[in-house]
């Protein structure tokens, strides 16, 4: 069986190639089957580096398949809990319908009489559309030297960069949408205060007992260190805090902590800094728009493969911002 046929067959198996790529990139142990997959893939990549030939654009096909599987098709527990997820066509327009408040008024009236009419406001929300793309290259020298590891690194980083950008955009939109009122709790310092936490949690738990707070890990750590917090923590919670410095719950609200080491390609944190966000149920819709397209050009003059990952487009409609709140900290 030819090398190209073997690689094509491997790429038909969902998730297999990415699992190997991720393990190679992060230096995790491979199973016997994964070692065999790696050897085949490594020979394939080194051959491209030697010949400057990838007739069927298989590197682009690999990157495209992996990102589709790992972002478009794989579940994301946090975003899935916050949004109704879906997909629409590349050229489709859409509107999201805001869940109406119950503004119907029950008037006292004489039996058989009439009263003033009240109305329900079915407001349409135009989504915010973002499009992201990545352009990079692989040198033939690197392909000959590092083989599949060079493709694994590119693919893993491309997937993470797009995923991180999506996450950053969503929470920046939420941050900009909350400007005051009950939804805004101010801590007045670098760490959360009990007063701010009480207001923050009450707002969330009044709306959803399964509410979750989302924050950078340094703020999750600060929540665990709040004065008097230990008396409300179970032994297992104390053990976890002592080991990792993080808490999973604070007064009944789950904590989803995001590593401060994770950043976008521009060095931005995954969440706006000095913020703790709260989510109590669905806040709108998040649709992937169209399909990802990955293009590949072989530049033999400069001995490199140029990769362009394009059309990573998503449509965000925040229809129920009242299901979110935030706590603002200050330097």
Coordinates of C-alpha atoms in Angstrom, one line a residue, residues 24 38 41-43 45-46 49 138-153:
X24 CA 3.3 14.7 20.1
X38 CA 3.0 8.6 13.8
X41 CA 2.6 10.4 9.1
X42 CA 6.2 11.2 9.8
X43 CA 7.4 9.5 6.6
X45 CA 5.7 14.8 5.9
X46 CA 9.4 14.2 5.4
X49 CA 10.1 18.2 2.6
X138 CA 6.3 25.4 7.0
X139 CA 9.8 25.2 5.7
X140 CA 11.0 22.2 3.7
X141 CA 14.0 22.0 6.0
X142 CA 11.7 21.7 9.1
X143 CA 9.6 19.1 7.4
X144 CA 12.7 17.0 6.6
X145 CA 14.1 17.5 10.1
X146 CA 11.0 17.2 12.3
X147 CA 8.5 15.5 10.0
X148 CA 5.0 15.1 11.4
X149 CA 5.9 17.0 14.5
X150 CA 6.1 20.3 12.5
X151 CA 2.6 19.6 11.0
X152 CA 1.3 18.6 14.5
X153 CA 2.5 21.8 16.0

